[in-house]
Backbone as CSV, one residue per row, in Angstrom:
resi,resn,N_x,N_y,N_z,CA_x,CA_y,CA_z,C_x,C_y,C_z
1,GLU,145.641,219.966,135.099,146.789,220.710,135.241,147.743,220.491,134.015
2,GLY,146.937,220.381,132.925,147.446,220.063,131.607,148.612,218.952,131.063
3,ARG,148.339,217.932,132.121,148.852,216.685,131.574,148.027,215.655,130.998
4,ASP,148.560,215.075,130.003,148.060,214.067,129.514,148.743,212.797,129.605
5,TYR,147.692,212.198,130.677,148.068,210.858,131.444,148.053,209.433,130.405
6,PHE,147.505,209.919,129.020,147.290,208.660,128.161,148.663,208.794,127.292
7,SER,149.193,210.058,127.116,150.386,210.265,126.215,151.449,209.613,126.786
8,ASN,152.091,208.725,125.717,153.363,208.125,126.260,154.914,208.884,125.984
9,ARG,154.569,210.449,125.743,155.786,210.986,125.624,155.838,212.324,126.704
10,SER,154.764,211.916,127.953,155.061,212.951,129.075,155.802,212.260,130.609
11,ASP,156.233,213.106,131.063,156.584,212.518,132.573,155.532,212.139,133.542
12,ALA,154.373,212.167,133.079,153.302,211.514,133.517,152.998,209.905,133.411
13,HIS,153.692,209.729,132.187,153.552,208.235,131.845,154.709,207.400,132.232
14,VAL,154.653,206.141,132.568,155.780,205.142,132.463,155.150,203.877,132.278
15,ASP,156.188,203.450,131.055,156.061,202.113,130.464,157.175,201.439,130.918
16,LEU,157.020,200.605,132.093,157.754,199.715,132.525,158.451,198.935,131.373
17,MET,157.919,198.545,130.565,158.734,197.592,129.531,159.856,198.581,128.957
18,ASP,159.340,199.613,128.517,160.326,200.665,127.607,161.320,200.711,128.717
19,CYS,160.957,201.319,129.905,161.969,201.628,130.695,162.975,200.381,131.028
20,CYS,162.750,199.297,131.149,163.464,198.065,131.506,163.759,197.212,130.470
21,PHE,163.335,197.320,128.999,163.969,196.726,128.037,164.493,197.627,126.941
22,GLY,164.078,198.968,126.982,164.143,199.939,125.766,163.143,199.155,124.353
23,TRP,163.845,199.493,123.240,162.937,199.243,122.149,162.901,197.816,121.414
24,GLY,163.931,197.000,122.091,163.909,195.689,121.663,163.129,194.459,122.018
25,ARG,163.267,193.433,122.424,162.690,192.419,122.729,162.201,192.749,124.142
26,LYS,160.626,192.766,124.429,160.245,193.040,125.593,159.672,191.752,126.361
27,ALA,160.079,191.806,127.455,159.298,190.762,128.475,157.947,191.162,128.856
28,SER,157.229,189.961,129.226,155.902,190.681,129.655,156.197,190.713,131.155
29,LEU,154.811,191.050,131.840,154.658,191.607,133.231,155.275,190.345,133.951
30,HIS,154.492,189.443,133.509,154.813,187.895,134.136,156.584,187.641,134.279
31,GLU,157.103,187.905,133.153,158.252,187.587,132.934,159.224,188.537,134.076
32,MET,158.849,189.947,133.875,159.597,190.866,134.631,159.361,190.521,136.152
33,ALA,158.037,190.188,136.561,157.730,189.644,137.966,158.760,188.447,138.188
34,ALA,158.856,187.688,137.535,159.425,186.445,137.909,160.939,186.869,138.186
35,CYS,161.643,187.690,137.375,162.843,188.263,137.520,163.294,188.905,138.974
36,MET,161.902,189.536,139.218,161.942,190.318,140.274,161.625,189.751,141.822
37,ARG,161.305,188.602,141.472,160.763,187.680,142.945,159.549,188.179,143.119
38,VAL,158.662,188.547,142.205,157.163,189.112,142.790,156.361,188.140,141.885
39,PRO,155.241,187.720,142.579,154.293,186.463,141.779,153.537,187.278,140.420
40,GLY,153.519,186.450,139.220,153.012,187.125,138.283,151.509,186.795,138.135
41,LYS,151.360,186.257,137.000,149.843,185.511,136.701,149.572,184.197,137.641
42,GLN,148.228,184.525,138.238,147.617,183.742,139.094,146.814,182.524,138.414
43,GLY,147.060,181.900,137.428,146.051,181.326,136.789,145.395,181.901,135.717
44,THR,145.187,183.110,135.711,144.349,183.824,134.652,145.092,184.862,133.981
45,SER,145.473,184.879,132.809,145.905,186.078,132.001,144.861,186.803,131.085
46,GLY,145.625,187.902,130.500,144.760,189.011,129.570,143.973,188.209,128.386
47,ALA,144.628,186.815,128.198,144.069,186.158,127.236,142.615,185.521,127.450
48,ASP,142.399,185.361,128.623,141.374,184.879,129.454,140.115,185.645,129.327
49,VAL,140.387,187.027,129.354,139.553,187.751,129.713,138.163,187.974,128.826
50,TYR,138.215,187.837,127.921,137.117,187.891,126.938,136.263,186.844,127.016
51,ASP,136.953,185.872,127.190,135.847,184.565,127.616,135.097,184.278,128.796
52,LEU,135.866,185.273,129.988,135.267,185.342,131.034,134.247,186.220,131.317
53,TRP,134.257,187.392,130.348,133.349,188.167,130.560,132.275,187.910,129.487
54,THR,132.608,187.121,128.277,131.195,186.645,127.836,130.578,185.507,128.484
55,THR,131.211,184.643,129.501,130.407,183.618,130.601,129.829,184.236,131.669
56,GLY,130.036,185.777,131.667,129.671,186.444,133.110,130.500,186.193,134.120
57,SER,131.639,185.631,133.973,132.652,185.617,134.965,133.438,186.977,135.428
58,HIS,132.520,187.908,135.814,133.062,189.168,136.179,133.859,189.404,137.394
59,ASP,133.501,188.618,138.408,134.330,188.561,139.518,135.784,187.720,139.555
60,GLN,135.907,186.802,138.757,137.289,186.379,138.114,137.970,187.556,137.357
61,ILE,137.344,188.047,136.607,137.827,189.495,135.989,138.620,190.591,136.882
62,ARG,137.665,190.879,138.001,138.151,191.483,139.030,139.640,191.076,139.726
63,ARG,139.084,189.729,140.160,140.429,189.242,140.828,141.717,189.510,140.140
64,TYR,141.522,188.879,138.683,142.672,189.102,137.757,143.116,190.656,137.819
65,CYS,142.560,191.254,137.676,142.991,192.691,137.594,143.651,193.544,138.875
66,GLU,143.065,192.900,139.947,143.581,193.281,141.339,145.098,192.513,141.338
67,THR,145.238,191.281,141.330,146.507,191.004,141.189,147.818,191.495,140.248
68,ASP,146.845,191.606,139.132,147.746,192.578,138.156,148.338,193.806,138.105
69,ALA,147.375,194.392,138.830,147.941,196.060,139.328,148.989,195.709,140.648
70,ILE,148.755,194.758,141.306,149.478,194.596,142.546,150.712,194.180,141.789
71,THR,150.755,193.479,141.267,152.161,193.105,140.590,152.999,193.963,139.661
72,THR,152.300,194.788,139.100,152.855,195.923,138.345,153.196,197.094,139.541
73,TYR,152.406,197.206,140.526,153.124,198.136,141.302,154.497,197.808,142.119
74,LEU,154.548,196.307,142.215,155.511,195.597,142.974,156.931,195.904,141.999
75,VAL,156.644,195.688,140.853,157.503,195.660,139.695,158.088,196.973,139.307
76,TRP,156.864,197.989,139.595,157.609,199.171,139.461,158.747,199.928,140.521
77,LEU,157.972,199.353,142.107,158.936,199.666,142.832,160.256,199.130,142.591
78,ARG,160.402,197.994,142.410,161.840,197.301,142.225,162.377,198.264,141.082
79,ALA,161.682,198.282,139.840,162.402,198.993,138.925,163.169,200.562,139.429
80,ALA,161.982,201.308,140.038,162.328,202.553,140.682,163.615,202.597,141.640
81,HIS,163.709,201.432,142.377,164.828,201.140,142.996,166.125,201.003,142.501
82,PHE,166.026,200.018,141.446,167.155,199.615,140.607,167.663,201.035,139.804
83,VAL,166.912,202.057,139.464,167.302,203.160,139.036,167.929,204.520,139.678
84,GLY,167.590,204.136,140.935,167.845,205.119,142.252,166.770,206.030,142.706
85,LEU,165.653,205.941,142.036,164.505,206.728,142.375,164.214,206.665,143.781
86,LEU,164.444,205.360,144.617,164.033,205.002,145.649,165.014,204.431,146.463
87,THR,165.661,205.096,147.607,166.520,204.192,148.667,166.456,202.805,148.840
88,SER,164.773,202.893,149.387,164.682,201.039,149.576,162.801,201.268,149.513
89,VAL,162.803,199.979,148.976,161.356,199.320,148.712,161.004,198.560,150.091
90,GLN,161.561,198.400,150.987,161.177,197.558,152.181,159.649,198.182,152.845
91,GLU,159.962,199.244,153.244,158.774,199.771,154.039,157.341,199.683,152.813
92,GLU,157.580,200.483,151.703,156.154,200.156,150.806,155.813,198.543,150.516
93,GLU,156.734,197.870,150.227,156.448,196.439,150.169,155.718,195.710,151.585
94,GLU,156.242,196.237,152.471,155.440,195.923,153.885,154.300,196.387,153.879
95,MET,154.000,197.650,153.590,152.574,197.928,153.483,151.590,197.307,152.513
96,VAL,152.140,196.811,151.320,151.285,196.084,150.093,151.106,195.059,150.904
97,ALA,152.073,194.226,151.594,151.588,192.736,152.373,150.630,193.226,153.481
98,ILE,150.795,194.288,154.270,149.595,194.401,155.275,148.129,194.510,154.410
99,LEU,148.417,195.403,153.683,146.849,195.478,152.917,146.493,194.314,152.264
100,LEU,147.340,193.469,151.640,146.709,192.166,151.127,146.264,191.138,152.574
101,GLU,147.088,191.186,153.456,146.723,190.384,154.699,145.382,190.916,155.228
102,GLU,145.300,192.065,155.356,144.123,192.567,155.978,142.650,192.772,155.058
103,SER,142.962,192.637,153.667,141.873,192.424,152.786,140.703,191.404,153.219
104,GLY,141.438,190.119,153.567,140.424,189.053,153.823,140.147,187.966,152.410
105,GLU,140.426,188.889,151.204,140.148,188.044,150.417,141.171,186.912,149.764
106,ALA,140.487,185.774,149.756,141.161,184.436,149.530,142.197,184.583,148.036
107,HIS,141.944,185.222,147.308,142.681,185.221,146.009,144.234,186.234,146.272
108,LEU,143.940,187.387,147.240,145.025,188.270,147.639,145.825,187.517,148.550
109,LEU,145.042,186.970,149.633,145.918,185.877,150.332,146.952,184.914,149.837
110,ARG,146.444,184.428,148.837,147.335,183.275,148.111,148.337,183.974,147.069
111,TYR,148.097,185.378,146.599,149.109,185.995,146.266,150.133,186.442,147.206
112,LEU,149.370,186.627,148.256,150.780,187.400,149.416,151.485,185.892,149.723
113,GLU,150.914,184.733,150.062,151.570,183.448,150.364,152.729,183.134,148.919
114,ALA,151.912,183.293,148.066,153.231,182.894,146.881,154.140,184.316,147.119
115,TRP,154.068,185.257,147.109,154.897,186.453,147.372,155.763,186.089,148.429
116,ARG,155.477,185.643,149.525,156.318,185.306,150.679,157.213,183.857,150.402
117,ALA,156.647,183.253,149.647,157.476,181.841,149.260,158.677,182.466,148.301
118,MET,158.635,183.619,147.533,159.721,183.827,146.390,160.848,184.746,147.191
119,ARG,160.157,185.377,148.398,160.917,186.000,149.064,162.285,185.649,149.646
């Protein structure tokens, strides 16, 4: 469709840090999540990925990426709600909770438990 999804100058690209903090001091995803009552990092961070990769801990990287993607989506939902793009996030958040619960994955169930505790 002629969209460059990697360009940060198009409507197809949203950088949550730029949207929420402009061009000044930026918060990390973990910090934004904490402000929005969403779990952030769950014991692994991006700084750990290289060591995990070189030691063959690929499943741990996958689990980290999965929870990071969920955190990003939940933060985006809240940000979209704050600026008026969504009238409510409750239905979307409930679908995420169902997805996590039905996954049966221990790390996603822990994430769900942490999220429920924050709400």
